[in-house]
Amino acid sequence: MRKSRNDSATTRRRLVPHARQYINLHPMDLRLSQAVQPAPVPPGAELDHPSLYFNRELSWLDFNRRVLQQAFDEGHPLLERVRFLGISASNLDEFVQKRVGGLRRLEAAGVRQRSPDGLRPSEQLPAVREAIRALSTAIQREWADELRPLLASRAGIRISRMSALDEAQRMELEAFFREHLYPILTPLAVDPGHPFPFISNLSLSLAIDMREPVAGTLHFARVKVPMRHGRWITVPGSGEPYHFVPVEEVIAHYAGELFRGMEILGVFPFRVTRNADVSREEEEAEDLIEMISEELRERRLAPVVRLEVEGTMPRRVQELLLRELELGREDLLEVSGELALEHVLDLANLDIPTHQFERWDPVVPPQIAAGGDADAETDIFSVLRQGDLLVHHPYESFSATVQRLVEAAAEDPSVLAIKQTLYRTSDDSPIVRALLRAAELGKQVAVLVEVKARFDEQNNIEWARILENAGVHVTYGLVGLKTHAKAVLVIREEGGHPRAYAHVGTGNYHVGNARVYTDLGLLTSDPEIGGDLVNLFHFLTGYAPAQPYRKLIVAPASMRAAFRRSIAREIELQEGGTPGRIVAKMNALDDPEIIRQLYRASCAGVRIELVVRGHCSLRPGLPGYSENIRVVSLIGRFLEHDRIFLFGNGGDPAVFIGSADWRGRNLDARVEAIVPITEPRLRDRLVQLLEYALADNDLAWEMGADGDYRRLAPQTGEERLNLHEKLMEETLRRRELVAQGATSR
């Protein structure tokens, strides 16, 4: 048995005493809020009984708590702890927009349908709000009591209030205020002649509480905080390169300049979060782009679902804001300290290597590096004709593999056509530049740009229009489905005949993400996979929903049924005396049918091991239901994003990678693609990757039947295994082996 960190007397540096104290102060020490602790499973309960499922929303919040725990971890470099705190704050903002907004919309519509764990929207909201409040408080306290002081004492990063600066520094900042801030600020009064202003989503604002000196009447105004110069303004004349003051502090200090003749009683930061769960009937849309554009306009004006205020704001000012924003006090979150802590990510990105993870440069696979020179041009098509190539980012270079395939295809005169899906991509995308270049050179280029990708809609619409204006055949997505599959197809003329080259992956074509997200991709010239992708793109760009596929497994057409058959096969093997095994690695698991099938497999004796980074609705370790199921979550310097599915298959493992999680939306409401990895050396490499993930005792959190996650630690005498460090070592070792003449790919 592995020893959990919560139970280990030898827990080293990881569970910092004050961090546990913070969590113990709040229900977030538990996986669920007190209101919805998992109920005991009644004897003989059917597999759809609510007690067999965790609440999806609270499970996601617990995932974000695991992210926040990384900020408590004294074993991480200081700026990486700050980064984790910023990520946790940003994650929480997105959750409130999407999930709280969605629950409120369902509640307002009178929806009484229960979630798999048996709760109506109106029952989930109070528990979710309680958990959000606890998590937000933990974020604020860790920043104020621990990380902010450590930044000053260890890294020379000081964040001061205006009152702590000397006269010369304040005079310099006053000059900055007058030159750069005063001209662009727009004070907006609220009175019978001035209606309450529109406040944009997640913008930082200042509530100005003031009094007319003669009449003594109270007045209110709002000032939006501009971020043109960033959140953290460098303090001039301090002789410290990393001495900052928050921009709202500067504005607040000189607020009297905006309201001359008034007595300023107080200046209080606040922020609103709006609902991002705006949906429309796609089937009724005449123009998908126009529909999405209208949805973006509606989202901008969507109802406010949360109000955050600085804790010293007077109650009468709070009540004014709540009344004007049409919120109840249950939607109010009082914050002690700075709001909008996602901006600490700017501090984490400061160039101070001694307080950051040691730099990792993705390795160029030796098969791609010409003569061992990673920068030399390589004929990637000849490499793929020799055999499939499996790449794992960020351990291996995205730019030298996937990006090189698209760029080489754009320039190669023998390439006839390039087809690609784009779900998300970077602002200055080399992939898009290559596609534009290919169109310029007269190649047939077809791109499906998914304009319904949440929070990337506007960016994707702009890319789609740029591509379309360059002569690329652009499809904007399918009505009723999101296209989440990750695929590139290149058709090249060789010997008078077309030959297909392809990439099928688990992650987006985003250069920046490829340095942080762990994603897998198969680069291949397999004619069957190429033929399948031809059919897939015909489905995406035309009318061909009944396309046949030989190797590719595509949702929503056949993926659910394929997983059902694979799980049933393991049950059949187990019942026939051959040990069954299922290992799956994914981002999230909440599909009730898949969970029921896994429970059936566990009851039959199949060993099931699940590596689920985010939320998981399945309850492991329940006698009679899931005692053969183990669930772990891995949180570390890289974001676990790859999806791998392994079925024991009687000793000849069937292994797949692709874009889908085991979620209803992936299996039923998205176009997804997974591909089998059949080349023995590549398959063995994935099996080894899964074994490393399951053996991790440094990044891993193991879920109990009660839903609580316990962080693992090495037992006495056990070697520490950190998956990310192990895979970096393995990537370097594999390069050396190939360089020495080994044939491993």
XYZ file of C-alpha atoms in Angstrom:
745
model
C 0.000 0.000 0.000
C 1.148 3.522 -0.741
C 1.301 5.855 2.180
C -0.662 9.083 1.828
C 0.893 12.376 2.788
C -1.966 13.110 5.164
C -1.221 9.928 7.116
C 2.575 9.861 6.897
C 4.714 10.681 9.899
C 7.544 11.289 7.470
C 5.726 13.911 5.443
C 8.630 16.168 4.562
C 8.264 19.644 3.155
C 4.995 19.242 1.321
C 2.192 19.776 3.806
C 3.248 23.135 5.168
C 1.769 23.541 8.680
C 0.231 26.949 8.066
C -1.258 25.731 4.777
C -3.098 22.940 6.534
C -4.265 25.425 9.121
C -5.740 27.639 6.429
C -7.593 24.771 4.841
C -8.811 23.504 8.207
C -10.489 26.838 8.796
C -12.838 26.187 5.897
C -15.000 23.447 4.404
C -12.514 23.198 1.533
C -10.456 20.985 3.820
C -13.099 18.464 2.796
C -13.627 17.420 -0.778
C -17.257 18.477 -0.664
C -19.082 21.130 1.311
C -20.819 19.963 4.475
C -24.190 20.218 2.723
C -23.493 17.447 0.235
C -21.100 14.969 1.796
C -21.420 11.670 -0.086
C -24.190 9.590 1.389
C -23.687 5.957 2.381
C -24.589 3.602 -0.446
C -27.806 1.724 0.467
C -27.664 -2.076 0.277
C -28.482 -3.296 -3.211
C -28.364 0.179 -4.757
C -28.598 0.222 -8.544
C -25.641 1.592 -10.506
C -27.454 4.872 -11.205
C -28.098 5.574 -7.516
C -27.068 9.184 -6.614
C -24.864 7.974 -3.743
C -22.480 6.451 -6.313
C -21.648 9.830 -7.865
C -19.797 12.940 -6.748
C -21.138 16.356 -7.641
C -19.373 17.631 -10.745
C -19.206 21.285 -9.668
C -17.803 20.571 -6.214
C -15.386 18.035 -7.637
C -14.040 20.710 -9.989
C -13.631 23.139 -7.090
C -11.691 20.489 -5.229
C -9.411 20.149 -8.247
C -8.739 23.878 -8.008
C -7.955 23.426 -4.322
C -5.271 20.923 -5.352
C -3.869 23.561 -7.701
C -3.860 26.069 -4.843
C -2.048 23.591 -2.600
C 0.921 23.952 -4.943
C 1.152 27.583 -3.825
C 1.525 26.307 -0.242
C 4.314 23.925 -1.214
C 7.638 25.173 0.110
C 9.402 22.668 -2.123
C 8.484 24.741 -5.189
C 10.499 27.830 -6.187
C 8.885 30.990 -4.850
C 7.724 32.466 -8.159
C 6.233 29.100 -9.150
C 4.186 29.164 -5.940
C 2.986 32.624 -6.972
C 2.169 31.242 -10.422
C 0.036 28.451 -8.965
C -1.845 30.975 -6.847
C -2.530 33.116 -9.919
C -3.694 30.080 -11.894
C -6.026 29.071 -9.079
C -7.507 32.584 -8.944
C -7.966 32.640 -12.730
C -9.521 29.168 -12.687
C -11.991 30.308 -10.048
C -13.036 33.316 -12.144
C -13.700 31.059 -15.125
C -15.676 28.623 -12.973
C -17.919 31.398 -11.643
C -18.573 32.676 -15.162
C -19.381 29.279 -16.650
C -20.705 27.060 -13.903
C -22.279 29.460 -11.384
C -23.706 31.385 -14.307
C -25.100 28.160 -15.747
C -26.628 27.029 -12.456
C -28.255 30.422 -11.914
C -29.718 30.317 -15.414
C -31.157 26.858 -14.781
C -32.523 27.936 -11.407
C -34.150 31.041 -12.921
C -35.742 28.878 -15.615
C -37.266 26.642 -12.951
C -35.303 23.576 -14.048
C -35.803 20.813 -11.484
C -33.850 18.054 -13.220
C -31.370 16.426 -10.871
C -27.679 15.900 -11.537
C -26.359 12.296 -11.341
C -25.619 12.851 -7.646
C -29.260 13.748 -7.070
C -29.184 17.540 -6.675
C -31.309 20.173 -8.393
C -29.633 23.443 -9.523
C -31.206 25.285 -6.575
C -29.617 22.748 -4.202
C -26.197 22.901 -5.816
C -25.856 26.695 -5.751
C -25.592 27.166 -1.948
C -22.986 24.394 -1.667
C -21.012 25.803 -4.599
C -21.095 29.333 -3.152
C -19.875 28.028 0.208
C -16.969 26.220 -1.426
C -16.080 29.240 -3.602
C -16.040 31.492 -0.548
C -13.706 29.130 1.310
C -11.374 28.754 -1.658
C -11.291 32.498 -2.323
C -10.455 33.169 1.333
C -7.627 30.635 1.222
C -6.210 32.292 -1.925
C -6.309 35.733 -0.322
C -4.716 34.599 2.932
C -1.921 32.693 1.255
C -1.105 35.773 -0.800
C -1.275 38.293 2.040
C 0.251 36.267 4.872
C 2.807 34.128 3.057
C 3.695 34.823 -0.570
C 3.666 38.604 -0.625
C 6.032 38.883 2.390
C 8.279 36.151 0.946
C 8.529 37.987 -2.369
C 9.910 40.986 -0.519
C 12.290 39.120 1.781
C 13.639 36.522 -0.663
C 13.195 37.805 -4.214
C 13.353 41.563 -3.793
C 9.829 41.968 -5.166
C 8.087 44.542 -2.998
C 4.480 45.639 -3.367
C 3.837 48.768 -1.342
C 0.908 50.941 -0.479
C 1.154 54.621 -1.298
C 1.227 55.473 2.402
C 4.457 53.468 2.815
C 6.358 55.516 0.206
C 8.476 58.533 0.957
C 7.644 62.028 -0.256
C 9.975 61.907 -3.266
C 8.495 58.639 -4.490
C 4.949 59.930 -4.105
C 5.824 63.047 -6.085
C 7.186 60.895 -8.906
C 4.021 58.790 -8.886
C 1.878 61.919 -8.823
C 3.626 63.019 -12.007
C 2.972 59.569 -13.502
C -0.683 59.818 -12.467
C -1.132 63.243 -14.055
C 0.603 62.308 -17.319
C -0.532 58.739 -17.913
C -3.664 58.035 -15.850
C -5.595 61.255 -15.256
C -6.309 61.942 -18.966
C -7.810 58.498 -19.608
C -9.844 58.048 -16.415
C -13.598 58.506 -16.703
C -15.293 59.232 -13.361
C -18.956 58.249 -13.577
C -21.292 59.745 -11.005
C -24.525 58.027 -10.006
C -27.498 60.314 -9.310
C -30.906 61.044 -10.875
C -29.173 62.588 -13.881
C -26.516 59.919 -14.211
C -27.739 56.292 -14.370
C -25.651 53.507 -12.912
C -22.920 52.757 -15.470
C -22.332 49.511 -17.312
C -19.495 47.571 -15.660
C -17.630 45.120 -17.853
C -16.871 41.561 -16.856
C -13.881 41.077 -14.505
C -12.774 44.706 -14.863
C -11.375 46.313 -11.726
C -13.320 49.360 -10.536
C -13.122 51.883 -7.723
C -16.205 52.879 -5.751
C -15.783 56.516 -4.678
C -17.728 57.372 -1.526
C -17.870 61.149 -1.065
C -19.744 64.020 0.515
C -20.666 67.516 -0.639
C -19.045 69.680 2.079
C -21.729 72.399 2.320
C -24.929 70.417 1.974
C -23.495 67.301 3.570
C -25.146 65.046 0.981
C -23.553 61.707 0.186
C -22.603 60.810 -3.370
C -21.280 57.779 -5.230
C -19.136 57.479 -8.347
C -17.394 54.680 -10.175
C -13.962 54.831 -11.805
C -12.752 51.987 -14.019
C -9.099 51.079 -13.409
C -7.194 51.092 -16.724
C -4.618 48.331 -17.201
C -2.776 49.928 -20.115
C 0.360 50.237 -17.980
C -0.208 46.939 -16.206
C -1.416 46.178 -12.704
C 1.946 46.732 -11.002
C 3.461 50.207 -11.392
C 7.200 50.472 -10.766
C 8.005 52.801 -7.860
C 10.421 55.422 -9.251
C 13.540 56.438 -7.369
C 13.555 53.432 -5.072
C 16.676 51.875 -6.566
C 14.793 48.563 -6.580
C 13.883 47.166 -10.021
C 11.037 45.105 -8.596
C 9.403 47.628 -6.276
C 5.761 48.076 -7.277
C 2.554 49.731 -6.221
C -0.831 48.516 -7.546
C -2.238 50.869 -10.146
C -5.543 51.148 -8.243
C -3.566 52.386 -5.222
C -2.150 55.255 -7.278
C -5.594 56.224 -8.584
C -7.188 55.955 -5.147
C -4.499 58.133 -3.581
C -5.180 60.946 -6.051
C -8.939 60.412 -6.382
C -9.533 63.898 -5.006
C -8.103 65.292 -8.248
C -11.049 63.744 -10.088
C -13.693 65.197 -7.740
C -12.437 68.624 -6.765
C -14.683 70.387 -4.306
C -15.918 67.093 -2.829
C -14.832 65.402 0.378
C -13.579 61.883 -0.340
C -14.800 59.566 2.413
C -13.283 56.417 0.970
C -12.154 54.653 -2.180
C -12.962 50.939 -2.395
C -12.012 48.475 -5.166
C -14.716 46.171 -6.490
C -15.186 43.773 -9.387
C -18.116 42.043 -11.056
C -18.284 38.645 -12.739
C -20.865 38.106 -15.464
C -22.513 34.937 -16.676
C -20.671 33.352 -19.616
C -23.167 30.520 -20.022
C -25.140 32.104 -22.846
C -26.630 29.594 -25.242
C -28.588 29.890 -28.475
C -30.407 27.498 -30.754
C -27.856 26.721 -33.469
C -30.387 24.826 -35.555
C -32.365 28.046 -36.012
C -29.353 30.144 -37.002
C -29.117 31.350 -40.585
C -25.460 32.382 -40.163
C -23.253 30.681 -37.574
C -20.742 33.557 -37.416
C -23.515 36.081 -36.874
C -25.041 33.867 -34.191
C -21.719 33.593 -32.326
C -21.110 37.330 -32.678
C -24.547 37.993 -31.204
C -23.790 35.546 -28.401
C -20.588 37.461 -27.614
C -22.585 40.689 -27.461
C -25.079 39.018 -25.133
C -22.280 37.674 -22.940
C -20.836 41.158 -22.591
C -24.214 42.338 -21.299
C -25.041 39.137 -19.415
C -26.316 39.295 -15.837
C -23.806 39.727 -13.038
C -23.421 36.580 -10.920
C -20.791 37.725 -8.397
C -19.724 40.987 -6.765
C -16.316 41.141 -5.092
C -15.601 44.115 -2.843
C -12.707 45.255 -0.694
C -13.566 44.270 2.860
C -13.595 47.799 4.324
C -16.320 49.016 1.949
C -19.205 50.451 4.041
C -22.385 48.404 4.052
C -24.442 51.225 2.513
C -22.066 51.285 -0.494
C -22.292 47.494 -0.743
C -26.083 47.721 -0.709
C -26.052 50.335 -3.462
C -23.945 48.081 -5.680
C -26.038 45.000 -4.925
C -29.243 46.879 -5.687
C -27.998 48.332 -8.965
C -26.490 45.004 -10.078
C -29.656 43.096 -9.066
C -27.811 40.749 -6.713
C -28.489 39.309 -3.278
C -26.026 39.256 -0.395
C -25.367 35.603 -1.169
C -23.682 36.858 -4.369
C -21.346 39.199 -2.455
C -17.768 38.229 -1.668
C -15.811 40.481 0.704
C -12.070 40.328 0.080
C -9.311 41.343 2.480
C -6.514 42.694 0.269
C -6.074 43.010 -3.476
C -8.813 41.845 -5.788
C -8.145 40.137 -9.116
C -5.169 38.090 -7.975
C -4.785 36.466 -11.384
C -2.531 39.480 -12.055
C 0.153 37.966 -9.818
C 0.995 35.879 -12.889
C 2.800 39.000 -14.168
C 5.055 38.805 -11.113
C 5.636 35.082 -11.592
C 6.880 35.823 -15.124
C 9.610 38.229 -13.985
C 13.038 37.092 -15.151
C 14.421 35.827 -11.844
C 15.614 32.262 -12.643
C 16.730 31.506 -9.073
C 13.080 31.567 -7.983
C 11.642 29.621 -10.927
C 11.733 26.039 -12.124
C 14.943 25.197 -13.907
C 14.449 25.973 -17.579
C 13.402 23.043 -19.740
C 14.064 23.208 -23.471
C 11.945 20.699 -25.392
C 14.070 18.060 -27.085
C 14.068 17.651 -30.864
C 13.506 13.937 -31.564
C 16.727 12.519 -33.053
C 14.835 11.183 -36.064
C 13.910 14.773 -36.967
C 17.292 16.395 -36.243
C 19.335 16.090 -39.425
C 22.745 14.670 -38.598
C 22.060 15.329 -34.942
C 21.628 19.067 -35.591
C 18.316 20.146 -34.103
C 18.295 23.333 -36.183
C 19.021 21.663 -39.514
C 16.247 21.183 -42.036
C 14.943 17.637 -42.181
C 12.743 16.014 -44.779
C 9.971 15.142 -42.379
C 8.126 13.221 -45.090
C 11.016 10.790 -45.537
C 11.170 10.356 -41.748
C 7.480 9.402 -41.623
C 7.808 7.041 -44.567
C 10.248 5.067 -42.406
C 7.670 4.672 -39.648
C 5.347 6.416 -37.232
C 6.664 9.045 -34.837
C 5.141 9.578 -31.394
C 5.818 12.996 -29.871
C 5.143 14.078 -26.303
C 5.044 17.791 -25.542
C 6.534 19.705 -23.770
C 9.212 17.060 -23.343
C 9.677 16.997 -27.108
C 9.587 20.003 -29.386
C 6.289 21.046 -30.948
C 7.957 23.447 -33.381
C 10.364 20.785 -34.691
C 7.643 18.174 -35.225
C 3.998 19.196 -35.635
C 4.749 22.758 -36.674
C 7.487 21.543 -39.030
C 5.042 19.163 -40.736
C 2.654 22.024 -41.550
C 5.437 24.423 -42.544
C 7.142 21.832 -44.756
C 3.811 20.992 -46.386
C 3.196 24.676 -47.099
C 6.502 25.057 -48.966
C 6.823 21.632 -50.623
C 5.841 21.848 -54.325
C 4.745 18.192 -54.254
C 2.080 18.864 -51.606
C -1.349 19.159 -53.146
C -3.564 19.835 -50.141
C -3.508 20.567 -46.400
C -6.501 20.116 -44.127
C -6.568 20.959 -40.427
C -8.806 21.494 -37.424
C -8.225 24.577 -35.250
C -9.909 24.678 -31.838
C -7.533 27.105 -30.120
C -4.296 28.640 -31.325
C -1.864 31.355 -30.272
C -2.197 35.039 -31.144
C 0.846 35.028 -33.433
C 0.395 31.507 -34.723
C 3.147 30.006 -36.921
C 0.657 27.276 -37.856
C -1.752 29.836 -39.277
C 1.101 31.642 -41.041
C 2.067 28.364 -42.710
C -1.518 27.749 -43.833
C -1.672 31.260 -45.281
C 1.609 30.616 -47.090
C 0.267 27.356 -48.516
C -2.806 29.125 -49.885
C -0.596 31.858 -51.343
C 1.391 29.171 -53.191
C -1.798 27.792 -54.704
C -2.306 24.647 -52.629
C -5.738 23.412 -51.642
C -6.081 24.407 -47.973
C -9.146 23.573 -45.899
C -9.423 24.517 -42.232
C -12.211 23.901 -39.757
C -12.052 26.781 -37.270
C -14.257 26.037 -34.282
C -15.858 29.401 -33.570
C -17.728 28.002 -30.551
C -14.580 27.316 -28.490
C -15.403 28.904 -25.130
C -13.631 32.249 -24.493
C -11.819 31.946 -27.846
C -14.793 32.743 -30.055
C -13.697 36.243 -31.062
C -10.099 35.199 -31.637
C -11.191 32.251 -33.789
C -13.616 34.368 -35.816
C -10.775 36.762 -36.618
C -8.450 33.903 -37.640
C -11.200 32.398 -39.777
C -11.713 35.666 -41.641
C -7.977 36.126 -42.213
C -7.723 32.588 -43.587
C -10.811 33.001 -45.733
C -9.559 36.284 -47.179
C -6.338 34.489 -48.169
C -8.237 31.902 -50.189
C -8.382 29.128 -47.578
C -11.542 27.024 -47.561
C -12.854 27.731 -44.065
C -15.602 25.842 -42.273
C -16.833 27.425 -39.068
C -18.006 24.300 -37.271
C -20.972 21.982 -37.366
C -24.444 22.907 -36.213
C -25.138 21.278 -32.846
C -21.567 19.997 -32.412
C -18.215 21.441 -31.423
C -15.238 20.132 -33.357
C -12.647 19.274 -30.718
C -10.640 16.724 -32.730
C -6.958 17.564 -33.259
C -5.918 16.565 -36.769
C -3.743 17.619 -39.698
C -3.901 15.918 -43.096
C -1.315 16.524 -45.823
C -1.783 15.084 -49.320
C 1.480 14.854 -51.257
C 2.023 13.596 -54.779
C 4.660 10.857 -54.893
C 5.380 8.739 -57.977
C 2.281 10.033 -59.703
C -0.012 9.061 -56.835
C -1.287 10.961 -53.798
C 0.049 9.911 -50.395
C -1.351 11.004 -47.049
C 0.678 12.247 -44.078
C -1.092 13.024 -40.836
C -0.980 14.226 -37.268
C -3.588 13.144 -34.714
C -3.118 14.574 -31.242
C -4.507 15.299 -27.822
C -3.858 19.068 -27.682
C -4.478 22.291 -29.524
C -2.191 23.731 -32.183
C -0.945 26.391 -29.785
C 2.800 27.004 -29.616
C 2.678 28.550 -26.134
C 0.553 25.787 -24.641
C 2.886 23.181 -26.110
C 5.578 24.361 -23.674
C 3.311 23.968 -20.637
C 0.600 21.405 -21.477
C 1.486 17.724 -21.682
C 0.099 16.471 -24.987
C 0.720 13.517 -27.268
C 0.671 13.359 -31.035
C 1.053 10.648 -33.650
C 2.789 11.671 -36.867
C 2.219 9.011 -39.497
C 2.013 8.103 -43.171
C -0.222 5.107 -42.445
C -2.558 4.935 -45.476
C -5.515 3.724 -43.406
C -5.260 6.607 -40.940
C -4.780 8.964 -43.875
C -7.874 7.573 -45.562
C -9.850 7.923 -42.338
C -8.843 11.573 -42.070
C -9.894 12.164 -45.671
C -13.331 10.850 -44.697
C -13.355 12.863 -41.458
C -12.656 16.123 -43.272
C -15.306 15.300 -45.858
C -17.711 14.979 -42.933
C -16.525 18.266 -41.424
C -16.671 20.316 -44.610
C -19.561 18.647 -46.427
C -22.569 16.417 -45.792
C -21.267 12.952 -44.974
C -22.259 11.925 -41.417
C -22.143 8.178 -42.170
C -18.479 8.030 -43.160
C -16.681 4.720 -42.538
C -13.422 4.632 -40.546
C -10.946 1.771 -40.419
C -8.649 2.832 -37.577
C -9.819 6.214 -36.359
C -12.566 6.216 -33.716
C -14.761 9.277 -34.091
C -17.358 10.896 -31.826
C -20.241 11.204 -31.809
C -20.605 8.505 -34.463
C -18.877 5.536 -32.864
C -16.692 6.473 -29.904
C -19.140 5.726 -27.096
C -19.917 2.334 -28.600
C -16.188 1.613 -29.053
C -15.439 2.326 -25.392
C -18.460 0.268 -24.360
C -17.161 -2.700 -26.355
C -13.646 -2.356 -24.977
C -14.844 -2.299 -21.360
C -17.189 -5.238 -22.022
C -14.263 -7.168 -23.537
C -12.240 -6.750 -20.320
C -15.219 -7.998 -18.299
C -15.532 -11.013 -20.599
C -11.827 -11.806 -20.251
C -11.952 -11.481 -16.464
C -14.973 -13.751 -16.197
C -13.216 -16.255 -18.467
C -10.184 -16.439 -16.190
C -7.857 -13.969 -17.940
C -7.120 -10.879 -15.842
C -8.814 -7.783 -17.200
C -7.229 -4.364 -16.954
C -8.230 -0.809 -17.858
C -5.969 2.230 -17.516
C -7.168 5.632 -18.653
C -5.572 9.066 -18.397
C -7.716 12.121 -19.034
C -8.705 15.599 -17.887
C -12.105 14.797 -16.390
C -14.600 11.973 -15.901
C -18.300 12.603 -15.429
C -20.216 10.519 -17.984
C -22.774 8.414 -16.056
C -22.902 5.585 -18.603
C -19.102 5.164 -18.676
C -19.043 5.262 -14.858
C -21.716 2.557 -14.664
C -19.710 0.387 -17.071
C -16.576 0.861 -14.969
C -18.538 -0.136 -11.854
C -19.681 -3.295 -13.661
C -16.109 -4.069 -14.661
C -14.911 -3.551 -11.090
C -17.628 -5.862 -9.774
C -16.382 -8.494 -12.245
C -12.850 -8.135 -10.854
C -11.275 -6.029 -13.621
C -8.413 -3.888 -12.283
C -9.078 -0.252 -13.219
C -6.636 2.607 -12.725
C -7.669 6.134 -13.662
C -5.414 9.179 -13.868
C -7.905 12.066 -13.876
C -6.377 15.515 -13.497
C -9.583 17.464 -12.888
C -13.060 16.642 -11.668
C -14.180 13.044 -11.287
C -17.737 11.971 -10.505
C -16.847 8.297 -9.958
C -16.434 7.086 -6.343
C -13.528 4.613 -6.056
C -13.046 2.034 -3.346
C -16.718 1.337 -2.558
C -17.222 -2.287 -1.447
C -19.382 -4.146 -3.920
C -19.076 -1.430 -6.552
C -15.632 0.041 -7.098
C -13.148 -1.682 -4.785
C -11.040 -2.502 -7.864
C -10.897 1.107 -9.066
C -8.126 3.539 -8.164
C -8.263 7.264 -9.036
C -5.280 9.613 -8.882
C -4.811 13.245 -9.913
C -1.412 14.643 -10.920
C -0.685 18.342 -10.372
C 2.746 19.819 -11.095
C 4.833 22.201 -13.192
C 3.182 21.038 -16.432
C -0.570 20.868 -17.011
C -1.562 17.234 -17.559
C -3.616 17.333 -20.752
C -2.905 14.151 -22.726
C -5.565 11.460 -23.054
C -4.486 7.804 -23.167
C -6.718 4.735 -23.011
C -5.338 1.253 -22.405
C -7.321 -1.994 -22.424
C -5.431 -5.140 -21.338
C -6.867 -7.257 -24.165
C -5.591 -10.521 -22.712
C -1.932 -9.462 -22.637
C -1.853 -7.686 -26.002
C -2.756 -4.156 -24.864
C -4.952 -1.983 -27.059
C -3.757 1.607 -26.592
C -5.336 4.790 -27.951
C -4.603 8.514 -27.767
C -6.866 11.370 -28.784
C -8.846 14.457 -27.963
C -11.715 13.090 -25.855
C -12.292 12.777 -22.122
C -14.887 10.427 -20.663
C -17.495 13.170 -20.468
C -20.926 13.326 -22.019
C -20.043 16.459 -23.961
C -17.021 14.750 -25.563
C -18.804 11.539 -26.486
C -22.141 12.981 -27.621
C -21.837 16.709 -28.392
C -18.396 17.076 -29.982
C -16.508 15.785 -32.963
C -13.583 13.936 -31.370
C -10.982 11.558 -32.730
C -8.823 8.925 -31.081
C -6.279 6.782 -32.875
C -4.831 3.357 -31.980
C -1.094 3.157 -31.354
C -0.152 -0.224 -32.799
C 3.581 0.038 -33.543
C 5.027 -2.045 -30.656
C 7.772 0.358 -29.600
C 5.433 3.329 -29.533
C 2.761 1.363 -27.733
C 5.283 0.171 -25.143
C 6.368 3.737 -24.597
C 2.783 4.750 -23.772
C 2.378 1.757 -21.463
C 5.530 2.849 -19.642
C 4.252 6.419 -19.437
C 1.067 5.185 -17.752
C 3.054 3.034 -15.335
C 5.144 6.044 -14.348
C 1.986 8.097 -13.817
C 0.486 5.398 -11.591
C 3.725 5.012 -9.621
C 4.139 8.766 -9.010
C 4.503 9.517 -5.297
C 5.346 13.213 -5.500
C 2.731 14.919 -7.701
C -0.061 12.397 -7.114
C -3.227 12.888 -5.084
C -5.227 9.707 -4.498
C -8.995 9.878 -4.138
C -10.759 8.014 -1.375
C -14.296 6.672 -1.356
C -15.301 9.759 0.644
C -14.061 12.021 -2.153
C -11.128 13.350 -0.160
C -7.825 13.510 -2.051
C -4.701 12.574 -0.093
C -1.325 13.567 -1.445
C 1.121 10.703 -1.730
C 4.617 10.608 -0.287
C 7.365 7.999 -0.660
C 7.319 5.339 2.002
C 10.445 4.761 4.026
C 13.070 3.393 1.648
C 10.904 4.028 -1.426
C 12.391 6.037 -4.282
C 10.728 9.349 -5.039
C 9.089 9.412 -8.495
C 7.956 12.723 -9.956
C 6.299 12.073 -13.339
C 7.419 15.331 -14.937
C 11.025 14.960 -13.843
C 11.002 11.288 -14.864
C 9.747 12.054 -18.364
C 12.316 14.807 -18.831
C 15.020 12.290 -17.886
C 13.528 9.642 -20.180
C 13.353 12.071 -23.101
C 17.045 12.924 -22.755
C 17.933 9.249 -22.340
C 15.978 8.271 -25.459
C 17.783 10.941 -27.477
C 21.139 9.620 -26.280
C 20.212 6.031 -27.129
C 19.232 6.964 -30.669
C 22.350 9.091 -31.038
C 24.389 6.028 -30.030
C 22.807 3.997 -32.823
C 19.746 2.484 -31.141
C 16.673 2.191 -33.331
C 14.004 3.176 -30.813
C 11.588 5.772 -32.141
